[in-house]
Coordinates of C-alpha atoms in Angstrom, one line a residue:
M139 CA -30.4 20.3 24.8
E140 CA -33.3 18.7 23.1
V141 CA -31.5 16.9 20.2
G142 CA -32.3 18.1 16.7
V143 CA -31.2 16.7 13.2
T144 CA -30.5 18.6 10.0
D145 CA -30.1 16.8 6.7
L146 CA -27.6 18.0 3.9
E147 CA -27.7 18.2 0.6
T148 CA -26.3 15.5 -1.2
S149 CA -26.0 14.1 -4.8
R150 CA -28.8 13.6 -7.3
E151 CA -28.1 10.0 -7.4
A152 CA -27.5 9.6 -3.7
E153 CA -31.1 11.0 -3.0
S154 CA -32.6 7.8 -3.2
C155 CA -30.6 5.4 -1.9
E156 CA -30.8 3.3 1.3
P157 CA -27.2 3.9 3.3
V158 CA -25.8 0.1 4.5
M159 CA -23.6 1.6 7.2
S160 CA -23.8 4.9 9.5
V161 CA -20.3 6.1 10.7
I162 CA -20.6 8.7 13.7
L163 CA -18.3 11.3 13.7
A164 CA -18.6 13.8 16.8
T165 CA -17.2 17.2 16.5
P166 CA -17.0 20.0 19.8
D167 CA -17.2 22.9 17.4
C168 CA -17.1 23.0 13.5
Y169 CA -16.3 20.9 10.5
E170 CA -12.7 22.0 10.2
T171 CA -11.9 19.7 13.4
I172 CA -13.2 16.1 11.2
R173 CA -12.0 17.3 7.9
K174 CA -9.1 14.9 7.4
T175 CA -11.3 11.9 8.7
I176 CA -14.0 13.0 5.9
R177 CA -10.9 13.2 3.7
H178 CA -10.6 9.4 4.6
L179 CA -13.9 8.7 4.5
R180 CA -14.2 10.1 0.9
T181 CA -11.5 7.3 -0.3
Q182 CA -13.7 4.7 0.9
T183 CA -15.0 2.1 -2.2
V184 CA -18.5 2.1 -0.6
K185 CA -18.9 5.7 0.2
H186 CA -21.9 5.4 -1.8
Q187 CA -23.2 3.1 0.5
L188 CA -22.1 5.4 4.1
E189 CA -24.3 7.8 5.9
I190 CA -22.7 10.5 7.7
I191 CA -23.6 10.9 11.2
I192 CA -21.9 14.6 12.2
V193 CA -22.6 15.0 15.9
A194 CA -21.9 19.0 16.6
P195 CA -23.3 21.7 18.7
S196 CA -25.5 22.8 15.9
A197 CA -25.7 22.9 12.3
S198 CA -25.3 26.7 11.9
S199 CA -22.0 26.7 14.0
L200 CA -20.7 23.5 12.2
H201 CA -20.1 25.2 8.4
P202 CA -19.7 22.4 6.7
N203 CA -18.0 22.0 3.0
E204 CA -21.1 20.4 1.4
S205 CA -18.8 19.7 -2.0
E206 CA -16.8 17.1 0.2
L207 CA -19.7 15.4 1.5
R208 CA -21.6 14.5 -1.9
E209 CA -20.5 11.4 -2.3
F210 CA -21.9 9.8 0.5
C211 CA -25.2 8.2 0.2
R212 CA -26.9 10.4 3.1
V213 CA -25.0 13.3 5.8
R214 CA -26.8 14.0 9.0
V215 CA -26.1 16.6 11.2
V216 CA -27.3 15.8 15.0
E217 CA -27.6 18.9 16.8
V218 CA -26.6 18.3 20.9
G219 CA -25.3 21.4 22.2
R220 CA -22.0 21.2 24.2
V221 CA -20.2 18.2 23.4
T222 CA -19.2 17.2 27.0
S223 CA -19.2 13.3 26.7
I224 CA -17.8 11.1 23.6
G225 CA -20.1 8.5 24.7
S226 CA -23.0 10.3 25.2
A227 CA -22.1 12.0 21.4
N228 CA -21.9 8.9 20.1
A229 CA -24.9 7.6 21.3
K230 CA -26.8 10.4 20.3
G231 CA -25.7 9.8 17.0
I232 CA -26.5 6.1 17.1
R233 CA -29.9 7.0 18.0
Q234 CA -30.7 8.9 14.6
A235 CA -28.9 6.6 12.5
S236 CA -30.8 4.7 9.9
A237 CA -28.4 2.1 8.7
P238 CA -28.4 -1.4 9.8
I239 CA -24.5 -0.8 10.9
V240 CA -23.1 1.5 12.9
A241 CA -19.4 2.8 12.8
L242 CA -17.5 5.1 15.1
A243 CA -14.9 7.3 13.8
E244 CA -12.7 10.1 15.4
D245 CA -11.1 13.5 14.2
H246 CA -7.8 12.0 15.2
A247 CA -8.5 8.3 13.6
F248 CA -8.0 7.4 9.5
P249 CA -9.7 4.6 7.7
A250 CA -7.9 2.9 5.2
P251 CA -9.9 2.6 1.9
G252 CA -11.2 -0.8 2.4
W253 CA -12.0 -0.2 5.8
A254 CA -16.0 0.3 5.5
E255 CA -16.4 -2.5 2.9
A256 CA -14.2 -4.9 5.3
L257 CA -16.8 -3.8 8.2
I258 CA -19.9 -4.7 5.8
A259 CA -18.5 -7.9 4.8
A260 CA -17.9 -8.9 8.3
H261 CA -21.3 -8.0 9.6
R262 CA -23.2 -10.4 7.0
H263 CA -21.9 -13.3 9.7
P264 CA -23.9 -13.0 13.1
W265 CA -21.1 -10.9 15.1
A266 CA -22.6 -8.3 17.1
A267 CA -19.7 -6.1 17.1
V268 CA -16.7 -5.9 14.5
G269 CA -13.6 -4.5 14.9
A270 CA -10.7 -3.0 12.8
V271 CA -6.9 -3.2 13.4
I272 CA -4.7 -0.5 14.6
R273 CA -2.0 1.3 13.1
N274 CA 0.4 3.7 15.0
P275 CA 0.9 6.9 12.4
N276 CA 2.9 8.8 15.2
D277 CA 6.7 9.9 15.2
P278 CA 8.4 6.5 15.2
E279 CA 10.9 7.9 18.0
N280 CA 8.2 9.0 20.5
V281 CA 8.1 7.1 23.7
I282 CA 4.9 8.2 24.7
A283 CA 3.2 7.5 21.8
W284 CA 4.3 4.1 21.5
A285 CA 3.3 3.4 25.4
D286 CA -0.3 5.0 24.5
F287 CA -0.5 2.8 21.4
L288 CA 0.3 -0.2 23.7
I289 CA -1.6 0.4 26.2
G290 CA -5.2 1.1 23.9
F291 CA -4.2 -0.7 20.9
G292 CA -1.5 -3.1 21.3
E293 CA -4.1 -6.7 21.1
Y294 CA -5.1 -5.2 17.8
L295 CA -1.7 -4.5 16.2
A296 CA -2.2 -4.3 12.6
P297 CA -2.0 -6.2 10.6
G298 CA -3.4 -8.8 12.9
E299 CA -5.7 -11.8 12.1
S300 CA -9.1 -11.9 11.9
G301 CA -11.1 -13.8 14.5
V302 CA -13.4 -13.8 17.3
V303 CA -12.4 -11.6 20.4
E304 CA -12.9 -10.5 23.6
R305 CA -12.9 -6.8 23.2
L306 CA -12.7 -4.5 20.2
P307 CA -10.6 -0.9 20.1
G308 CA -12.8 1.7 21.8
N309 CA -14.4 4.5 19.3
N310 CA -12.8 2.4 16.4
S311 CA -15.4 -0.1 16.1
S312 CA -19.2 -1.3 14.3
Y313 CA -22.1 -2.5 15.9
K314 CA -25.2 -4.2 14.8
R315 CA -27.4 -1.2 15.4
A316 CA -30.3 -3.1 17.0
V317 CA -27.9 -4.5 19.7
L318 CA -27.0 -1.2 20.9
L319 CA -30.6 0.1 20.9
E320 CA -31.3 -2.8 23.6
Y321 CA -29.6 -1.1 26.2
G322 CA -32.4 1.8 25.8
P323 CA -31.7 5.1 27.9
Y324 CA -28.5 3.2 29.4
L325 CA -26.5 3.2 26.1
E326 CA -25.2 6.8 26.7
T327 CA -23.6 5.5 29.9
M328 CA -22.2 2.0 28.2
M329 CA -21.0 3.9 25.1
E330 CA -18.2 5.7 27.8
T331 CA -16.9 2.2 28.5
E332 CA -17.1 0.0 25.4
S333 CA -14.8 -3.1 26.8
L334 CA -17.9 -3.4 29.4
I335 CA -20.4 -3.5 26.4
H336 CA -18.4 -6.3 24.6
K337 CA -18.2 -7.7 28.0
D338 CA -22.0 -7.7 28.2
L339 CA -22.3 -8.9 24.7
R340 CA -20.5 -11.5 25.1
E341 CA -22.7 -12.6 28.1
K342 CA -25.7 -12.5 26.6
G343 CA -24.4 -15.0 23.9
Y344 CA -23.4 -12.8 21.2
Q345 CA -19.6 -13.0 19.7
V346 CA -17.6 -9.8 18.6
Y347 CA -15.2 -10.1 16.0
L348 CA -11.6 -8.6 14.8
E349 CA -11.5 -7.8 11.1
S350 CA -7.9 -7.4 9.8
A351 CA -8.9 -6.5 6.1
A352 CA -10.4 -3.1 8.0
Q353 CA -7.2 -1.0 9.3
V354 CA -7.1 2.5 10.9
S355 CA -4.4 4.3 11.6
H356 CA -4.7 6.2 14.9
L357 CA -3.1 9.4 16.2
N358 CA -1.8 8.6 20.0
F359 CA -0.8 11.3 22.9
E360 CA 2.9 12.1 22.6
L361 CA 3.1 14.4 25.8
V362 CA 3.4 12.7 29.1
S363 CA 1.1 15.1 30.8
S364 CA -2.1 14.6 28.4
F365 CA -1.1 10.7 28.4
L366 CA -1.3 10.2 32.3
S367 CA -3.9 12.6 32.4
V368 CA -6.5 10.5 29.7
K369 CA -5.2 7.3 31.8
Y370 CA -6.3 8.3 35.1
L371 CA -9.8 9.5 33.5
S372 CA -10.2 6.9 31.6
G373 CA -9.3 4.7 34.6
R374 CA -11.8 6.5 37.0
I375 CA -14.7 6.3 34.5
F376 CA -13.9 2.4 34.1
G377 CA -13.8 1.6 37.8
A378 CA -17.0 3.6 38.2
A379 CA -18.9 1.7 35.7
R380 CA -17.7 -1.2 36.4
A381 CA -18.6 -1.2 40.4
R382 CA -22.2 0.4 39.5
G383 CA -24.4 -1.6 41.2
W384 CA -21.9 -3.2 43.9
S385 CA -22.3 -2.9 47.3
L386 CA -20.0 -1.0 49.6
F387 CA -18.1 -4.2 50.6
Y388 CA -17.5 -5.3 47.3
R389 CA -16.6 -1.8 46.0
L390 CA -13.8 -2.1 49.2
L391 CA -12.7 -5.5 48.2
F392 CA -12.2 -4.6 44.6
A393 CA -10.3 -1.2 45.6
C394 CA -7.4 -3.4 48.1
G395 CA -7.2 -5.8 44.7
T396 CA -6.4 -2.8 42.4
P397 CA -2.6 -3.0 43.0
L398 CA -2.8 -6.4 41.3
I399 CA -4.1 -5.0 38.1
P400 CA -1.1 -3.2 36.6
F401 CA 1.1 -6.4 37.0
V402 CA -2.0 -8.5 35.0
R403 CA -2.2 -5.7 32.4
Y404 CA 1.4 -5.5 32.0
R405 CA 1.6 -9.2 31.1
R406 CA -0.3 -8.9 28.0
L407 CA 1.2 -5.7 27.1
K408 CA 4.6 -7.6 27.2
K409 CA 3.5 -10.1 24.6
H410 CA 2.7 -7.5 22.4
W411 CA 5.9 -5.4 22.9
N412 CA 7.6 -8.5 22.0
S413 CA 5.7 -9.1 18.8
L414 CA 6.0 -5.4 17.8
R415 CA 10.0 -5.9 18.0
Q416 CA 10.2 -8.7 15.5
S417 CA 9.2 -6.7 12.9
R418 CA 10.3 -3.2 13.5
R419 CA 13.0 -0.7 15.9
L420 CA 11.5 0.4 18.6
P421 CA 12.8 3.5 21.1
W422 CA 14.3 2.2 24.5
G423 CA 11.5 3.4 27.6
V424 CA 8.5 2.5 25.8
M425 CA 8.0 -0.4 28.5
P426 CA 9.0 1.9 31.3
M427 CA 7.0 4.6 30.2
A428 CA 3.8 2.3 29.4
W429 CA 4.0 0.7 33.4
C430 CA 3.7 4.5 34.5
G431 CA 0.8 4.3 32.4
L432 CA -1.1 1.4 33.9
L433 CA -0.2 2.5 37.6
V434 CA -1.9 5.7 36.8
S435 CA -5.0 4.0 34.9
A436 CA -5.3 1.4 38.4
T437 CA -5.0 4.4 40.4
G438 CA -7.8 5.8 38.8
E439 CA -9.7 2.8 38.7
M440 CA -9.8 2.6 42.4
I441 CA -10.9 6.3 43.0
G442 CA -13.4 5.9 41.1
C443 CA -14.6 2.3 42.0
C444 CA -14.8 4.0 45.6
F445 CA -16.4 7.3 44.9
G446 CA -17.7 7.2 41.3
A447 CA -16.5 9.4 38.0
G448 CA -17.2 12.5 39.4
R449 CA -16.4 14.8 36.8
A450 CA -13.8 12.4 34.7
V451 CA -16.3 11.6 31.7
E452 CA -16.5 15.9 31.3
K453 CA -12.5 16.6 31.7
R454 CA -11.7 13.3 29.3
A455 CA -14.1 14.9 26.7
K456 CA -11.5 17.5 26.4
F457 CA -8.5 15.6 25.3
E458 CA -10.9 13.4 22.6
F459 CA -10.4 16.2 20.0
H460 CA -7.9 18.3 18.4
R461 CA -5.1 15.6 19.1
I462 CA -2.7 18.1 17.4
L463 CA -2.7 20.0 20.6
H464 CA -1.1 16.7 22.2
L465 CA 1.8 16.1 20.0
A466 CA 5.4 17.0 20.8
K467 CA 6.1 20.7 19.6
T468 CA 9.6 19.4 18.7
R469 CA 8.5 18.0 15.6
K470 CA 5.7 18.4 12.8
P471 CA 3.0 16.8 12.7
R472 CA 3.9 13.1 10.6
R473 CA 2.0 12.7 7.3
V474 CA -0.5 9.6 8.6
E475 CA -0.3 6.9 6.0
V476 CA -2.7 4.3 5.5

């Protein structure tokens, strides 16, 4: 489907403004899916400087509440048809953005009020990408949620410290738009594995920066089936992307070494785990569950390296939205504090 763009009506004061940062937010169906994130974006101290890019199947099926969108500088709906890839959806949104900075948002990640202002301030420096520190708003007794959080965001744990880092949290970081556009037709593929973007940027001489003043509460998986499925799919996508262009010999050589990957990653997790335990009480079983996640992820990485991603991108996209479906049914969803 050819990408279409529809501009929604905003306030009179915003009509003549030029956005400083574009926030990319995808939904596979309608506005209701992203409404909670929009509510948090409305609390931003610089909301009048933000352009909201909603990537959706179509403008007609979105059914936005335009009264909730009037305080932003600009709101655009990018029509992409069926959303089968979060990376592709984000890339299409980035291409249609008009601000020099683009920030990625999710329907299950909720930025604190100073998030946007902190990212914009950090981008006044030459960093190619700036990421936020992450909080875990899940049930504090849920072992799976903590394991998922540690694997995905342990090194970005709030309150954290600002500084130049090797990588940033996926789907929760911001970029200078011109830098991303340099990837041309490969942007969609690169956005599926942002850690490879961060690695490539560093190899090109850029730096990526973690900004502790920008904070996001990220809702994590609480069901073991969802947790392990996503770890396998993400591992396979990463393995396929990492091995792109490799010869058969290098693919086989890497595949033979994948059993070592969980041990390397576990050492890092242990460090984050020890840091967490100094400030809060955590349930028993988190590290054994994280170990299981690392093993499954490494298995997916090995298969992706040898046989490609297959349909992993499309399958993972089904887990990227409606996170409430992947929370424990025995507890009511906890109110997210940011």
